[in-house]
Coordinates of C-alpha atoms in Angstrom, one line a residue:
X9 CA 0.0 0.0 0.0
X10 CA 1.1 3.2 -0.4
X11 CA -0.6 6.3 0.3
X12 CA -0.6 10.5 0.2
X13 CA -1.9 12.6 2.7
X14 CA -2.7 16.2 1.3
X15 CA -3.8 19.4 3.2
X16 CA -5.6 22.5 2.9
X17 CA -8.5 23.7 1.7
X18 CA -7.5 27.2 0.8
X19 CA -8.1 28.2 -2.6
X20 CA -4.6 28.3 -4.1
X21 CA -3.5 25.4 -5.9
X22 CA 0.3 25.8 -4.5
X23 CA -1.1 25.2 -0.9
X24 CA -2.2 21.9 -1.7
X25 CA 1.0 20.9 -3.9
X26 CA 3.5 22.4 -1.3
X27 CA 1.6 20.0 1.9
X28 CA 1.6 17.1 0.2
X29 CA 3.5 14.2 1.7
X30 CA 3.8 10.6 1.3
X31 CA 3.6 8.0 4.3
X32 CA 4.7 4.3 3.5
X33 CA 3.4 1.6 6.2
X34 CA 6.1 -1.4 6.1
X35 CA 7.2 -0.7 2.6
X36 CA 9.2 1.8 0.7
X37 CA 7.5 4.7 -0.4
X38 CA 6.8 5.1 -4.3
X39 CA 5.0 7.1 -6.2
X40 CA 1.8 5.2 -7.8
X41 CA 2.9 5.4 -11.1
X42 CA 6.1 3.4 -10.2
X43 CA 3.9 0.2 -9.0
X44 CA 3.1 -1.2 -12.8
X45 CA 4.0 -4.6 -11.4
X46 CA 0.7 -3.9 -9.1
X47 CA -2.0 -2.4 -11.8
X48 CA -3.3 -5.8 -12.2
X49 CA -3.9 -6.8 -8.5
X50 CA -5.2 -3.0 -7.0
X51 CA -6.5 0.2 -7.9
X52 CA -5.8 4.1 -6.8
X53 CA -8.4 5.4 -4.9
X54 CA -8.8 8.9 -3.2
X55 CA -11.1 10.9 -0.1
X56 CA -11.4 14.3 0.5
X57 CA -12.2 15.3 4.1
X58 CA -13.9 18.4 3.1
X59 CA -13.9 22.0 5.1
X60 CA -17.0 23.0 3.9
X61 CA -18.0 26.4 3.2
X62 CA -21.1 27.0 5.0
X63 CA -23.7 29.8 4.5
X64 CA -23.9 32.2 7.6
X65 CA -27.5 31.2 8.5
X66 CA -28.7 28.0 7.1
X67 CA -32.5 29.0 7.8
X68 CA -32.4 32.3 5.8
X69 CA -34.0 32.5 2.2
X70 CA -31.8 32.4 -0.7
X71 CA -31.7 33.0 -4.5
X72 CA -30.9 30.3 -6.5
X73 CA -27.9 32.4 -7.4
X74 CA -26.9 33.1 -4.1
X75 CA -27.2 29.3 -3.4
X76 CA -24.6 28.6 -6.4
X77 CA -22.5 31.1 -5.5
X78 CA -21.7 29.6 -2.1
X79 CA -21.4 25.7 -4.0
X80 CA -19.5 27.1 -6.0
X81 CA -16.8 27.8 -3.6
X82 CA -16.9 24.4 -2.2
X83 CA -16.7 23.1 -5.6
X84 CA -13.9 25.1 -6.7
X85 CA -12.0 23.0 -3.8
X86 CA -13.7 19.9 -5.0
X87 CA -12.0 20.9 -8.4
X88 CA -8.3 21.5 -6.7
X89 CA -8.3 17.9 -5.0
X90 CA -9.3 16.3 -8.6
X91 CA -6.7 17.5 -10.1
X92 CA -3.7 16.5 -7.4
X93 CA -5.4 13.0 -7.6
X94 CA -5.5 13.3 -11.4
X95 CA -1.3 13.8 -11.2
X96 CA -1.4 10.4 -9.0
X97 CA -3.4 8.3 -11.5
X98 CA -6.6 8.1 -9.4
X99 CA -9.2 5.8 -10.6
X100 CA -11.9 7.2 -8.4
X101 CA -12.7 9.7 -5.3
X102 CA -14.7 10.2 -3.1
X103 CA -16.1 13.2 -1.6
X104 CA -18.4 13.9 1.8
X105 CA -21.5 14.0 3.0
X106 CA -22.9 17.7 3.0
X107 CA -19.5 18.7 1.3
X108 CA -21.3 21.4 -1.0
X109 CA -24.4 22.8 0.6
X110 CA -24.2 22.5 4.2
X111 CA -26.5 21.7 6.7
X112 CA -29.1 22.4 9.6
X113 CA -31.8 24.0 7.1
X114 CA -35.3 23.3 6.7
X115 CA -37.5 22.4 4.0
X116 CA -38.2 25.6 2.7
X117 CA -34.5 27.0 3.4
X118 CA -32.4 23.8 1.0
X119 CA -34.4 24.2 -1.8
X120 CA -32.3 26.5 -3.7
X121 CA -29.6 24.1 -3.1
X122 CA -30.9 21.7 -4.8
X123 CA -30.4 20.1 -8.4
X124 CA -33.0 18.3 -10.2
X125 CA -32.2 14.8 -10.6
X126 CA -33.4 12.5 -13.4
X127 CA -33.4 8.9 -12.6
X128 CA -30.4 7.6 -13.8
X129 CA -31.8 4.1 -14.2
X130 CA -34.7 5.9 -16.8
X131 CA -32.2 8.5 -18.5
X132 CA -29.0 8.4 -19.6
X133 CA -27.1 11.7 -19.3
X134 CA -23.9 13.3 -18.8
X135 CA -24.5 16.9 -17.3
X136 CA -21.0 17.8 -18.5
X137 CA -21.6 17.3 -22.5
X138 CA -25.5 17.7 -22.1
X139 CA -26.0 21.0 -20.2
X140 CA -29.2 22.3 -21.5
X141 CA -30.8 18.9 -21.1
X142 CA -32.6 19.8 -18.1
X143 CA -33.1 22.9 -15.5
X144 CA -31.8 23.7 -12.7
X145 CA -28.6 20.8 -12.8
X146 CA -25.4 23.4 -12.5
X147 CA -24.0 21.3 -9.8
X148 CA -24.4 18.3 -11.3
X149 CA -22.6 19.6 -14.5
X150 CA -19.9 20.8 -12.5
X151 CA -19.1 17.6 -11.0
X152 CA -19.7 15.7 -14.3
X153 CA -16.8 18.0 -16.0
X154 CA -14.9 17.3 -12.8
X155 CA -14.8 13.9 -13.8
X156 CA -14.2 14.3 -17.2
X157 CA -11.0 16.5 -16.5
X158 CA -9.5 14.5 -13.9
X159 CA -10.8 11.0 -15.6
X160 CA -11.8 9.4 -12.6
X161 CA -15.1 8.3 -11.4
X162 CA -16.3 10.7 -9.3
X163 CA -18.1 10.5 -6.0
X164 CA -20.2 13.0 -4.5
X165 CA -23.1 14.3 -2.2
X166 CA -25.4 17.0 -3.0
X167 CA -29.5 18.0 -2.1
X168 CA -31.9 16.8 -5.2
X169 CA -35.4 17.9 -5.9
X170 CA -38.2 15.5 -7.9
X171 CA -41.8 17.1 -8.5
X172 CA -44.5 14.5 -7.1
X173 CA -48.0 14.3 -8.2
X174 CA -50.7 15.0 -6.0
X175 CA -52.2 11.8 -6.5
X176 CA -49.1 10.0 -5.2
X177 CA -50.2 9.3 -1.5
X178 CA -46.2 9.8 -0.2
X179 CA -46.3 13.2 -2.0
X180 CA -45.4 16.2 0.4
X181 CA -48.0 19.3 0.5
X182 CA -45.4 21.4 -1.1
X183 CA -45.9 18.9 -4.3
X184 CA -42.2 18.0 -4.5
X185 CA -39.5 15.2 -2.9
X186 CA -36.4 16.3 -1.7
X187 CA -33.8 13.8 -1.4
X188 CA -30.1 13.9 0.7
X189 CA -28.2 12.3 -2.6
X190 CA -25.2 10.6 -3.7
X191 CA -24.3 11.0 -7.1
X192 CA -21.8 8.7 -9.5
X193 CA -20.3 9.9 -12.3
X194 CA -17.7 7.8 -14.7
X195 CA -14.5 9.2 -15.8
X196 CA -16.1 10.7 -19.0
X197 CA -18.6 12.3 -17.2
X198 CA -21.5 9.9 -17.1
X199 CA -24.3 10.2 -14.6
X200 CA -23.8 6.3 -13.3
X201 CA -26.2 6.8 -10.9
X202 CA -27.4 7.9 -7.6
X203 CA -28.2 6.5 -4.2
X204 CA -30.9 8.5 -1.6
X205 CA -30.2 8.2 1.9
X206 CA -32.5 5.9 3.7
X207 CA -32.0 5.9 7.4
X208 CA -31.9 10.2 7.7
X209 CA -30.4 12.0 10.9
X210 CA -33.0 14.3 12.3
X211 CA -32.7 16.1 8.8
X212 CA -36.4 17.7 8.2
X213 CA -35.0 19.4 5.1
X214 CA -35.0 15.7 3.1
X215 CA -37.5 12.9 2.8
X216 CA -36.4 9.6 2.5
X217 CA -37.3 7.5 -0.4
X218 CA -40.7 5.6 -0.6
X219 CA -38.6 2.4 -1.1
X220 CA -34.8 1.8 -0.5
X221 CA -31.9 2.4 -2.9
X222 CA -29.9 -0.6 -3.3
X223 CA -27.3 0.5 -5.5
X224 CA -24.2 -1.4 -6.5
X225 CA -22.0 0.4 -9.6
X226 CA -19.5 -1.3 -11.7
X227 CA -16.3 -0.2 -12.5
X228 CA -13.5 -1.6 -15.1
X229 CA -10.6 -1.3 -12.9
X230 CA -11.8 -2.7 -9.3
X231 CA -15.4 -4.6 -10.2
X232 CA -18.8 -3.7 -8.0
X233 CA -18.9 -1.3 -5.4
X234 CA -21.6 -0.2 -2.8
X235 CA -22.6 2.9 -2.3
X236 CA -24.8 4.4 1.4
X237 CA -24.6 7.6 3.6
X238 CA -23.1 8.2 7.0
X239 CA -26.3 7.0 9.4
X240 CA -27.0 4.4 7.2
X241 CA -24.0 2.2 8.2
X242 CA -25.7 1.2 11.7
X243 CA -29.2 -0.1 9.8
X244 CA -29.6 -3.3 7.3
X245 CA -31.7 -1.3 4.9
X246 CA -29.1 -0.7 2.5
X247 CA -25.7 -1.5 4.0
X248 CA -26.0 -5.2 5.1
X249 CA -28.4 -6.0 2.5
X250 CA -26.0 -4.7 -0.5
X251 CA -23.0 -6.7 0.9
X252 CA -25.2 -9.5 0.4
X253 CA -23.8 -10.0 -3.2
X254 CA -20.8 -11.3 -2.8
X255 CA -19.1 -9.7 -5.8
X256 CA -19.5 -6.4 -3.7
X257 CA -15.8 -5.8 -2.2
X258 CA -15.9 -2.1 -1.9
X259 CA -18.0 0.5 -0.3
X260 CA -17.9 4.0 -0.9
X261 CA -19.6 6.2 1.8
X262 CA -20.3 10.0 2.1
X263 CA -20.6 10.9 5.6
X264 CA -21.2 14.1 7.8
X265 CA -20.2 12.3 11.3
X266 CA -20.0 13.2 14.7
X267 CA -17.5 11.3 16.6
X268 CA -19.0 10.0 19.9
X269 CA -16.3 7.8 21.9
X270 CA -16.1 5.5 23.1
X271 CA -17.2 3.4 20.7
X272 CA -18.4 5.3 17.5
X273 CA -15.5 7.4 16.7
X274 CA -16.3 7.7 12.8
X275 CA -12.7 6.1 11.9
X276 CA -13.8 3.5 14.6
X277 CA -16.7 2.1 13.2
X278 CA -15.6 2.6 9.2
X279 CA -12.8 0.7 10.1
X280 CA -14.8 -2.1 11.9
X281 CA -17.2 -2.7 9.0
X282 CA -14.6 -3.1 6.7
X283 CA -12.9 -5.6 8.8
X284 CA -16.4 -7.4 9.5
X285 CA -17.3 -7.6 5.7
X286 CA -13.8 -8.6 4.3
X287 CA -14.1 -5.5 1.9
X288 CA -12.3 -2.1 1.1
X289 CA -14.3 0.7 2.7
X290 CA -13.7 4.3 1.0
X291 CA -15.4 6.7 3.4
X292 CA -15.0 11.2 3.2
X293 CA -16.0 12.5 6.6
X294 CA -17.0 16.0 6.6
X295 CA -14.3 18.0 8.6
X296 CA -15.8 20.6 10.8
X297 CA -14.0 20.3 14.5
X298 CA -16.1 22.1 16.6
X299 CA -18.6 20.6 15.4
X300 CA -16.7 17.0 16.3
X301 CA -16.5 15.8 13.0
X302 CA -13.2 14.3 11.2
X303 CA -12.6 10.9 10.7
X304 CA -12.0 9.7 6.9
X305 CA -10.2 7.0 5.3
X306 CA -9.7 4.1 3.4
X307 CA -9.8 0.9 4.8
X308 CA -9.5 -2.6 4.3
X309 CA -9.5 -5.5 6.9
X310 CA -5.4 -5.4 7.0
X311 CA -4.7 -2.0 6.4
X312 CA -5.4 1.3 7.0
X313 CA -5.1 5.0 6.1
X314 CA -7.1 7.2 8.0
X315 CA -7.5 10.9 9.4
X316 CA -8.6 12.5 12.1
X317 CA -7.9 15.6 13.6
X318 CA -9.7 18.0 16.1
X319 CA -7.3 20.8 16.3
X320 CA -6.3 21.3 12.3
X321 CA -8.8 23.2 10.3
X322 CA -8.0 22.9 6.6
X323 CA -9.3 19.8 4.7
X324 CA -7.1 16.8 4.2
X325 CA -6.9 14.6 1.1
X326 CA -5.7 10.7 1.0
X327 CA -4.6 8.4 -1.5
X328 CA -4.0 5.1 -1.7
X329 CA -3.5 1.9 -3.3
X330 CA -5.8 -0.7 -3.0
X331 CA -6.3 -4.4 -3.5
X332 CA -8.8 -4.9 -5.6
X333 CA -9.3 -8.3 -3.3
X334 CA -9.1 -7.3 -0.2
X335 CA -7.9 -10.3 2.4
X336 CA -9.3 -10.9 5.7
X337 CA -8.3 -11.1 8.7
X338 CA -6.9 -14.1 10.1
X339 CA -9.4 -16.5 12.3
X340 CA -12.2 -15.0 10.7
X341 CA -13.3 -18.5 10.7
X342 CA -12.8 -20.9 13.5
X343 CA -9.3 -21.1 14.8
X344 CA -7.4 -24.3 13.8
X345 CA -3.6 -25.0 14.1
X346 CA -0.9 -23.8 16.5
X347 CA -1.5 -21.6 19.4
X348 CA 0.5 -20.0 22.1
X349 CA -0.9 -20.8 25.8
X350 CA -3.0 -17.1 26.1
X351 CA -5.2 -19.0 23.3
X352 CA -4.9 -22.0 24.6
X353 CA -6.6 -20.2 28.2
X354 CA -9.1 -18.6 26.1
X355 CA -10.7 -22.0 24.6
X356 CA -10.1 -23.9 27.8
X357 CA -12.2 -20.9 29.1
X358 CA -14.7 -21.6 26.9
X359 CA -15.0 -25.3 26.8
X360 CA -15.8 -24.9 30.6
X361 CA -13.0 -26.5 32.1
X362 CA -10.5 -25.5 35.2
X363 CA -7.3 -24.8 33.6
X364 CA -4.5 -25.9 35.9
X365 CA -0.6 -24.9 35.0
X366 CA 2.4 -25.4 37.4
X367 CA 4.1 -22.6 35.4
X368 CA 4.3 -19.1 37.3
X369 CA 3.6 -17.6 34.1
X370 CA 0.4 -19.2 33.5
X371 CA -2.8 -19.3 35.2
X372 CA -2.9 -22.1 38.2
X373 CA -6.4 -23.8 38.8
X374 CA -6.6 -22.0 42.3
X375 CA -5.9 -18.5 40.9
X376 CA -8.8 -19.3 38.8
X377 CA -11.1 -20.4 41.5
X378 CA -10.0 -17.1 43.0
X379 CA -10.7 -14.8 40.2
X380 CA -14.4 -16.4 40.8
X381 CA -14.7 -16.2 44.3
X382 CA -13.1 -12.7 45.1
X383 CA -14.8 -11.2 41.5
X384 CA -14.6 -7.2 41.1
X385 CA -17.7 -5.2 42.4
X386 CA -19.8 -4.9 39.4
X387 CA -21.2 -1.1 38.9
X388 CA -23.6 0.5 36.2
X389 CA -22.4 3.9 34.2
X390 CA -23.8 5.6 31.6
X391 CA -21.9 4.9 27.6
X392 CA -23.1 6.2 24.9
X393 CA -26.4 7.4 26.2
X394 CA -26.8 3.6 27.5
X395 CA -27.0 2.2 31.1
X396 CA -23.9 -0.1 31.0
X397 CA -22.9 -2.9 33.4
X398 CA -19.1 -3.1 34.5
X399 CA -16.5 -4.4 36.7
X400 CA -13.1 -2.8 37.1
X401 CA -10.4 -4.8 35.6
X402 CA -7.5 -4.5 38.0
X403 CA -4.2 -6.3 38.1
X404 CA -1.3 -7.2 35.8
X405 CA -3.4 -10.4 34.6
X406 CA -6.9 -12.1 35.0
X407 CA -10.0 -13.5 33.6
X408 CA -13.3 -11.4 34.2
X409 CA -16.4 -12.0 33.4
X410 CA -19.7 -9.5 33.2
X411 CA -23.1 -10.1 32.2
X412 CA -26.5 -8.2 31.4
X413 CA -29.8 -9.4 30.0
X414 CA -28.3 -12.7 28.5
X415 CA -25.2 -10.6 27.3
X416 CA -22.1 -12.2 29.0
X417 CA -18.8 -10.3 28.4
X418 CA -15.3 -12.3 29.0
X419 CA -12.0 -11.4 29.4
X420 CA -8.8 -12.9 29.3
X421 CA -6.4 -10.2 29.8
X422 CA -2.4 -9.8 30.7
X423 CA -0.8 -6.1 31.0
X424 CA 3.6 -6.1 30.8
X425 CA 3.2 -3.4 33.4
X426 CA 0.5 -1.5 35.6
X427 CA -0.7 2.3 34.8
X428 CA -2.4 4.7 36.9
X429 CA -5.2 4.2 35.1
X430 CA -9.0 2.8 35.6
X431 CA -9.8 0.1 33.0
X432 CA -13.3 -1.4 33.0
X433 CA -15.4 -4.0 30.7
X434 CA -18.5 -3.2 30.3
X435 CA -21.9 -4.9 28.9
X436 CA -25.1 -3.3 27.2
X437 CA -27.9 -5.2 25.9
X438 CA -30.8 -3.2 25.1
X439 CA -32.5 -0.7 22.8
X440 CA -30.4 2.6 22.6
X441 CA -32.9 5.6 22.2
X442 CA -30.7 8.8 22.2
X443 CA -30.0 10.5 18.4
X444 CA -31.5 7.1 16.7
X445 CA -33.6 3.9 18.1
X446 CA -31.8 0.4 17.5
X447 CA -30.7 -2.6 19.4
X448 CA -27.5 -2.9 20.7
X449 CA -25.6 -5.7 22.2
X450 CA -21.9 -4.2 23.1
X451 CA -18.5 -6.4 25.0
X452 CA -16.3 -2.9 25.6
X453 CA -12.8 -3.0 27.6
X454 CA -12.2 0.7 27.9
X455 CA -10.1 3.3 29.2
X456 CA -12.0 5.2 31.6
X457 CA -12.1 9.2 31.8
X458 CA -10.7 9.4 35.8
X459 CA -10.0 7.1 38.8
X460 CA -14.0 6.9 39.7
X461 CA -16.3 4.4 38.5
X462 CA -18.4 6.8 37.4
X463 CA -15.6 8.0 34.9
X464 CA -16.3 4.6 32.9
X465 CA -17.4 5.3 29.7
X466 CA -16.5 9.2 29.2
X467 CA -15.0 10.3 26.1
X468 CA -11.4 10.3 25.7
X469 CA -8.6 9.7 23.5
X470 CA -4.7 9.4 25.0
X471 CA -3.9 6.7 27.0
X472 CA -0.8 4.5 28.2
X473 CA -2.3 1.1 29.7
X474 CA -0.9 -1.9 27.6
X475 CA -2.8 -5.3 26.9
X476 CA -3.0 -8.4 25.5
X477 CA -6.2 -9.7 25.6
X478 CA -9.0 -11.8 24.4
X479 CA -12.5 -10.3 24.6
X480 CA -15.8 -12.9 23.8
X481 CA -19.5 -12.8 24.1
X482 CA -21.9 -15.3 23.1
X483 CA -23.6 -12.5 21.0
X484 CA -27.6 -13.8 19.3
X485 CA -26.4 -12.0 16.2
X486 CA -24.0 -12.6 13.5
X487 CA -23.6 -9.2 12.9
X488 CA -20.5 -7.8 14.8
X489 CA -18.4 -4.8 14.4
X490 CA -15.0 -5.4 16.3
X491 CA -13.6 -1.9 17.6
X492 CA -10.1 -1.2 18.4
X493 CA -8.8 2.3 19.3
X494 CA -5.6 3.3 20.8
X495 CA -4.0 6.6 22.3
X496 CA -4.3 9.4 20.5
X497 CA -6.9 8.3 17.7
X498 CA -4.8 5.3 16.3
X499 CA -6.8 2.3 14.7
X500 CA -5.1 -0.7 15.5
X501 CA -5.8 -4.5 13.3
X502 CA -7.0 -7.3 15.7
X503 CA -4.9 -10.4 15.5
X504 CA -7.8 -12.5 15.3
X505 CA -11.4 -11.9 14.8
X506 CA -14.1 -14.2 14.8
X507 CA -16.2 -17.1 16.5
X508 CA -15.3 -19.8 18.4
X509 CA -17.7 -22.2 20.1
X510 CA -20.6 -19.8 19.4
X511 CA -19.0 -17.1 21.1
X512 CA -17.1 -14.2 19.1
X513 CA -14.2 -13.3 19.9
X514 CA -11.3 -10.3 19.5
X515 CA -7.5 -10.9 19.9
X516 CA -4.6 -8.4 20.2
X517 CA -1.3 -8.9 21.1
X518 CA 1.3 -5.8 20.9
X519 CA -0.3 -2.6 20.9
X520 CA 1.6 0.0 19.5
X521 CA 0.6 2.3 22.4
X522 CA -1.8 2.6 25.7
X523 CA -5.1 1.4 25.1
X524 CA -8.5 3.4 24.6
X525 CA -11.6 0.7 23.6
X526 CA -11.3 -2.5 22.3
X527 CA -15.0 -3.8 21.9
X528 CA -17.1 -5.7 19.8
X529 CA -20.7 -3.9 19.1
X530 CA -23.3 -6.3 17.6
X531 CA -26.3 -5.0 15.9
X532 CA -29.5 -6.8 16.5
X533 CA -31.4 -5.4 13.3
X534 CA -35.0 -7.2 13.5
X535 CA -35.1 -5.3 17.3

């Protein structure tokens, strides 16, 4: 892999040139156009982590002209970062959620935002070559010429409009649909097609679609790819159901995210489904700090490049290669082979059995028995707006054990030295209602905010506490997102990652520095 990291999001093209570096993970760096003997095997892909330029009061009447005026701007930066990628032979970008227009209006207020949008599945158009084809489209021709000049395929959010008849019985009173979009154009400028967001986030300026967008795009240099919005990624309806097709191995995904730790950082959870789904995950966060959003990347189950900063303003541009297979992670099926005695604890663990060891550096049958007897005092705090049950986990090694509404948490944990720090696992089982309403079954080791109890589950990001650990729970769903975070917002790969004995489990040995949440967040979609 190798991949660029570019910064800015002034207006002048030198800014952009002059900040660009190049960051090689285990390998020599190269420029892309040096790795012929890899064309056939990956593919250059690229995501902007967008500054947006925002209108000063999002529910104030516009023009139509005024509206453009202020896309414009953001598109003129949308422009820039085409062209850099252009010079390293990207095949496609990807651009955020929100990037162009903003946010926070109403109904009324987004309308002159918005481009009419033809059904690409009906009409086949390029906005670039065809301007005069239909009103009110000047974004969408931008962005079509976009791709054209950088010849890419070009991926990008924007507000749509579609007139309704009155006789349609999901038609709003003002007689029209409007629709938070993703559009897809081809590297000569071809509308591919387009993908309405489903599961919306308290936005009362869009409506989402009478029936979901399942839309899957081919390409000629990487196959299919998937394509949903920010919120979406925690519902079925379209991510789960898309990756259903197995030729799907990438995911492109617009987002305007707000980071919430301890356990849906965006980088967190992008990074999670693309280690869950064995696929290459292409996600453009918005990048508005005060706000808490930043987080982008692209990610596959091995590997990843990512971004997020809270103290930088300017926008920040990666670059990658990627396989155009991604592999998965080792033991995502059940574990076979050798194992050193840390797994061999973990599956005597689960088979039920005291496991006895004369060795002082393993665990003796009456430490066990102790760790039973003389168990931490549980506690409750609140995480992520949820009532979470936890114990402390104290000590340089141990075996703990927490459950909640048929939720049981394990772990198996060693630490090469002791911090002044207060770990805990917790366990939540339940329906979360705060910003969204979906069932949750979470198995979280985390760093906690102070010495207190009542510290567990408080956002934070630097830590020093070392572990090696396994984490399991015997989870009722299949769907499970494995989380792992270290100090100052670094994504670390799991060493294993799957299910043994119908428990699923997380492994990690070696982590490159003090830990902040390693969990594993099921989904329960049909609750």
């Amino acid at each position: 892999f190798t991949v660029c990291v570019m910064s800015g999001a002034g207006r002048q093209l030198a800014l952009f040139l002059c900040s660009c570096y190049v960051v090689a993970l285990g390998v020599h760096a190269e420029e892309p156009r040096e790795a012929s003997h890899h064309e056939a095997e990956h593919y250059m892909a690229a995501v902007y982590e967008h500054q947006s330029i925002l209108t000063f009061d999002p529910l104030a009447l516009m023009s139509r002209k005024e509206a453009l005026e202020l896309m414009n701007q953001n598109l003129d930066i949308y422009e820039q970062q085409v062209m850099i990628a252009a010079q390293k032979g990207v095949q496609i970008i990807v651009f955020p959620e929100d990037g162009i227009h903003g946010f926070n209006f109403t109904r009324t207020s987004v309308y002159p935002f918005l481009d009419f949008m033809p059904s690409p599945r009906l009409v086949r158009w390029n906005p670039c070559l065809e301007p005069h084809r239909f009103n009110d489209t000047e974004v969408l021709q931008r962005l079509s010429c976009m791709a054209i000049k950088g010849n890419m395929f070009l991926v990008a959010n924007l507000g749509t409009k579609q007139p309704c008849h009155r006789n349609d019985p999901g038609c709003p009173n003002d007689g029209r649909y409007q629709f938070n979009t993703n559009v897809v154009f081809s590297n000569n400028g071809t509308l591919v097609d387009r993908y309405r967001k489903h599961n919306l986030y308290f936005e009362a300026a869009f409506d989402a679609p009478l029936e979901v967008d399942l839309i899957i795009f081919d390409t000629p240099f990487a196959g299919k790819f998937g394509i949903f919005t920010c919120f979406d990624i925690l519902f079925f309806e379209p991510a789960i159901r898309l990756l259903q097709d197995p030729e799907v191995k990438h995911v492109v995904y617009p987002a305007a995210w707000m980071n919430q730790l301890p356990l849906l950082a965006a980088i967190q959870i992008q990074r999670a489904f693309a280690i869950a789904f064995g696929i290459n995950f292409l996600a453009a966060n918005i990048h508005h700090p005060t706000l808490g959003m930043t987080g982008s990347g692209i990610h596959s189950p091995r590997k990843s490049f990512w971004h997020h900063d809270m103290e930088d303003s300017r926008g920040h541009l990666i670059i990658a290669q990627v396989a155009k297979n991604p592999l998965g992670l080792i033991g995502m099926q059940n574990t076979t082979g050798k194992m050193d005695p840390s797994h061999s604890k973990f599956l005597e663990l689960l088979a039920g059995d005291p496991y006895c060891e004369k060795d002082a550096q393993e665990v003796h049958c009456d430490r066990a028995t102790k760790w039973n007897m003389n168990a931490p005092p549980t506690f409750h705090s609140e995480m992520m707006y949820d009532n979470f049950t936890l114990v402390p986990v104290w000590g340089k090694e141990g075996y703990l054990r927490v459950c909640a509404n048929g939720l049981c948490c394990h772990l198996l944990y060693q630490r090469p030295t002791l911090s002044k720090e207060l770990y805990a696992l917790g366990v939540f089982d339940g329906l979360h209602t705060v910003h969204g309403t979906y069932y949750v079954q979470a198995c979280a080791l985390v760093k906690c905010g102070g010495l207190g109890f009542d510290t567990c589950g408080q956002e934070i990001t630097e830590a020093t506490g070392r572990f090696a650990f396994h984490l399991w729970g015997n989870f009722s769903t299949s769907y499970i997102f494995p989380l792992l975070l270290t100090s100052g917002m670094t994504l670390e790969t799991p060493d294993q990652f799957g299910w043994e004995s119908d428990y699923s489990f997380l492994r990690k040995r070696g982590l490159s520095s003090g830990l902040v949440t390693a969990a594993l967040y099921g989904r329960l979609y049909e609750r």
